[in-house]
CSV table of C-alpha atoms in Angstrom, one decimal:
chain,number,residue,atom,x,y,z
R,464,MET,CA,-8.2,-16.0,6.3
R,465,SER,CA,-7.8,-12.3,5.9
R,466,CYS,CA,-6.1,-9.6,7.9
R,467,PRO,CA,-8.8,-8.3,10.2
R,468,VAL,CA,-9.9,-4.7,10.2
R,469,ILE,CA,-10.2,-3.6,13.7
R,470,HIS,CA,-12.4,-0.5,14.4
R,471,SER,CA,-11.0,0.7,17.7
R,472,VAL,CA,-12.1,3.4,20.1
R,473,ALA,CA,-8.6,3.4,21.5
R,474,GLU,CA,-6.7,6.7,21.5
R,475,LEU,CA,-4.1,6.9,18.7
R,476,ASN,CA,-0.7,6.2,20.1
R,477,PRO,CA,1.5,9.4,20.0
R,478,ALA,CA,4.2,7.4,18.2
R,479,VAL,CA,2.0,7.3,15.0
R,480,LEU,CA,0.2,10.6,15.4
R,481,PRO,CA,2.0,12.0,12.3
R,482,LEU,CA,0.1,9.3,10.3
R,483,ASP,CA,-3.4,10.3,11.6
R,484,TRP,CA,-4.3,11.5,8.1
R,485,LEU,CA,-4.4,7.9,6.9
R,486,ILE,CA,-6.8,6.5,9.5
R,487,GLY,CA,-10.1,5.3,8.0
R,488,THR,CA,-11.4,3.6,4.9
R,489,TRP,CA,-10.5,4.9,1.4
R,490,GLU,CA,-12.1,3.8,-1.8
R,491,SER,CA,-10.8,4.4,-5.3
R,492,ASP,CA,-12.7,7.4,-6.8
R,493,GLU,CA,-11.6,6.5,-10.3
R,494,LEU,CA,-10.3,3.2,-11.6
R,495,GLY,CA,-6.6,2.7,-11.0
R,496,GLU,CA,-4.3,2.1,-13.9
R,497,GLY,CA,-1.8,-0.8,-14.0
R,498,SER,CA,0.8,-1.6,-16.5
R,499,PHE,CA,4.2,-3.3,-16.8
R,500,PRO,CA,6.3,-4.2,-19.8
R,501,SER,CA,5.5,-7.9,-19.5
R,502,ILE,CA,1.6,-7.6,-19.2
R,503,ALA,CA,-1.3,-5.8,-20.9
R,504,PRO,CA,-2.4,-2.6,-19.3
R,505,PHE,CA,-5.4,-3.0,-16.9
R,506,ARG,CA,-7.8,-1.0,-14.7
R,507,TYR,CA,-8.8,-1.9,-11.1
R,508,ALA,CA,-10.7,-0.6,-8.1
R,509,GLU,CA,-9.3,-0.7,-4.6
R,510,THR,CA,-10.3,-0.2,-1.0
R,511,LEU,CA,-7.8,0.7,1.8
R,512,HIS,CA,-8.3,0.3,5.5
R,513,PHE,CA,-6.0,2.0,8.0
R,514,SER,CA,-6.8,1.4,11.7
R,515,HIS,CA,-5.2,1.2,15.1
R,516,VAL,CA,-5.7,-0.4,18.5
R,517,GLY,CA,-3.7,2.1,20.6
R,518,GLN,CA,-0.3,0.4,19.9
R,519,PRO,CA,2.6,2.4,18.3
R,520,VAL,CA,1.6,0.9,14.8
R,521,ILE,CA,-1.0,1.5,12.2
R,522,ASN,CA,-2.7,-1.6,10.9
R,523,PHE,CA,-3.6,-1.7,7.2
R,524,MET,CA,-5.3,-3.8,4.5
R,525,PHE,CA,-5.4,-3.1,0.8
R,526,ASN,CA,-8.0,-5.0,-1.4
R,527,ALA,CA,-7.9,-4.6,-5.2
R,528,PHE,CA,-10.7,-5.7,-7.4
R,529,HIS,CA,-11.2,-6.3,-11.2
R,530,ALA,CA,-12.7,-3.1,-12.7
R,531,GLU,CA,-15.6,-4.8,-14.4
R,532,SER,CA,-16.3,-8.1,-12.7
R,533,LYS,CA,-15.4,-6.9,-9.2
R,534,LYS,CA,-13.5,-10.2,-8.7
R,535,PRO,CA,-11.0,-10.0,-5.9
R,536,LEU,CA,-7.4,-9.5,-7.2
R,537,HIS,CA,-4.4,-8.4,-5.2
R,538,ARG,CA,-4.4,-8.1,-1.4
R,539,GLU,CA,-1.9,-6.7,1.1
R,540,CYS,CA,-2.0,-6.4,4.8
R,541,GLY,CA,0.4,-5.4,7.5
R,542,PHE,CA,1.6,-2.7,9.8
R,543,ILE,CA,3.2,0.8,9.6
R,544,ARG,CA,5.8,1.9,12.2
R,545,ILE,CA,7.7,5.1,12.7
R,546,GLN,CA,11.2,5.1,14.2
R,547,PRO,CA,10.9,7.1,17.4
R,548,GLY,CA,12.2,10.7,17.2
R,549,THR,CA,12.5,10.6,13.4
R,550,ASN,CA,10.5,10.7,10.2
R,551,ASN,CA,11.6,7.2,9.2
R,552,VAL,CA,8.7,4.9,8.4
R,553,ALA,CA,8.5,1.2,7.8
R,554,PHE,CA,5.7,-0.8,6.1
R,555,ILE,CA,5.7,-4.5,7.0
R,556,ILE,CA,3.6,-6.2,4.3
R,557,ALA,CA,2.2,-9.6,3.5
R,558,GLN,CA,0.8,-10.1,0.0
R,559,ASN,CA,-1.6,-12.8,-1.1
R,560,SER,CA,0.9,-13.7,-3.9
R,561,GLY,CA,3.2,-15.2,-1.3
R,562,LEU,CA,5.5,-12.1,-1.2
R,563,VAL,CA,6.4,-10.6,2.2
R,564,GLU,CA,8.2,-7.3,2.2
R,565,ILE,CA,9.6,-4.5,4.4
R,566,GLU,CA,9.5,-1.1,2.8
R,567,GLU,CA,11.3,1.8,4.5
R,568,GLY,CA,11.4,5.5,3.7
R,569,GLU,CA,10.4,8.9,4.9
R,570,LEU,CA,7.3,10.7,6.0
R,571,ILE,CA,7.4,14.4,5.0
R,572,GLY,CA,4.2,16.2,5.8
R,573,GLN,CA,1.5,14.1,4.3
R,574,GLN,CA,3.7,12.2,1.9
R,575,LEU,CA,5.3,8.8,2.2
R,576,THR,CA,8.2,7.7,0.0
R,577,LEU,CA,9.1,4.1,0.5
R,578,ASN,CA,11.5,1.5,-1.0
R,579,SER,CA,11.8,-2.2,-0.4
R,580,ARG,CA,14.5,-3.1,2.1
R,581,ALA,CA,13.8,-6.8,2.3
R,582,LEU,CA,11.7,-9.3,0.2
R,583,ALA,CA,10.9,-12.9,1.0
R,584,ARG,CA,8.6,-15.3,-0.9
R,585,THR,CA,7.1,-18.7,-0.7
R,586,SER,CA,9.3,-21.5,-2.3
R,587,PHE,CA,6.6,-21.9,-5.0
R,588,ALA,CA,6.1,-18.2,-5.9
R,589,LYS,CA,5.5,-17.4,-9.5
R,590,GLU,CA,8.5,-16.3,-11.6
R,591,PRO,CA,10.0,-13.9,-12.6
R,592,TYR,CA,10.5,-12.8,-9.0
R,593,VAL,CA,10.0,-9.3,-7.7
R,594,GLN,CA,13.4,-7.8,-6.9
R,595,GLN,CA,12.4,-4.2,-5.8
R,596,ILE,CA,9.3,-2.2,-4.9
R,597,SER,CA,8.9,1.5,-4.4
R,598,ARG,CA,5.8,3.3,-3.3
R,599,PHE,CA,4.7,6.9,-3.0
R,600,ILE,CA,1.6,7.8,-1.0
R,601,GLN,CA,0.3,11.3,-0.5
R,602,LEU,CA,-2.7,13.2,0.7
R,603,ARG,CA,-3.4,15.8,-1.9
R,604,PRO,CA,-4.7,19.3,-1.3
R,605,ASP,CA,-8.1,18.2,-2.7
R,606,GLY,CA,-8.4,15.6,0.1
R,607,ARG,CA,-7.8,12.6,-2.1
R,608,LEU,CA,-5.2,10.0,-1.3
R,609,GLU,CA,-2.9,9.1,-4.2
R,610,GLN,CA,-0.7,6.0,-4.5
R,611,THR,CA,1.9,5.2,-7.1
R,612,MET,CA,3.8,1.8,-7.0
R,613,SER,CA,6.8,0.8,-9.0
R,614,MET,CA,8.5,-2.6,-9.2
R,615,ALA,CA,11.5,-4.3,-10.7
R,616,LEU,CA,11.6,-8.0,-11.7
R,617,GLU,CA,14.6,-10.2,-12.2
R,618,ASN,CA,14.6,-9.3,-15.9
R,619,LYS,CA,13.0,-5.8,-15.8
R,620,PRO,CA,14.2,-2.5,-14.2
R,621,LEU,CA,12.2,-0.5,-11.7
R,622,THR,CA,9.1,0.7,-13.6
R,623,GLN,CA,5.9,2.3,-12.6
R,624,HIS,CA,3.3,-0.5,-12.2
R,625,LEU,CA,0.2,1.0,-10.5
R,626,HIS,CA,-1.4,4.5,-10.0
R,627,ILE,CA,-4.6,5.2,-8.2
R,628,THR,CA,-6.4,7.9,-6.3
R,629,TYR,CA,-8.9,7.4,-3.4
R,630,ARG,CA,-11.6,9.3,-1.6
R,631,ARG,CA,-12.2,8.9,2.1
R,632,ALA,CA,-15.2,6.6,2.8
R,633,SER,CA,-15.0,6.9,6.6
């Protein structure tokens, strides 16, 4: 089962209006680059879906694919909330690896800077365990969306793991 993408005609809730620039489908316009000290560098493609149903949240789903074979890789789905009256943002994320996380941070203009606040995993998750995640998402002046994700494992410090840019598909 996957997180559904709901295409709604509902009006965007005013609570998440500052995130209207995310709404829609985004596809990688160039292959993303992944690396980490414990793995070989790799390239990937990714599709992002941001939608809403009129509630004070944005729904999202991220789907990464192997660059050559197009085989599904990493998936994330969840919700984005804004603390009323502030620029504080929270991502509530479930990953297909068995990791569930809450990332919190700030929305400044069309830039999101997030850091993990809580992590939970299935009892049989693969070691070494993720200890920290940070994410930076921005809408660039050229209209492309850019995302950089860093992570720390039990035995590795916070290190950039992924970098990718997207073009709006819808």
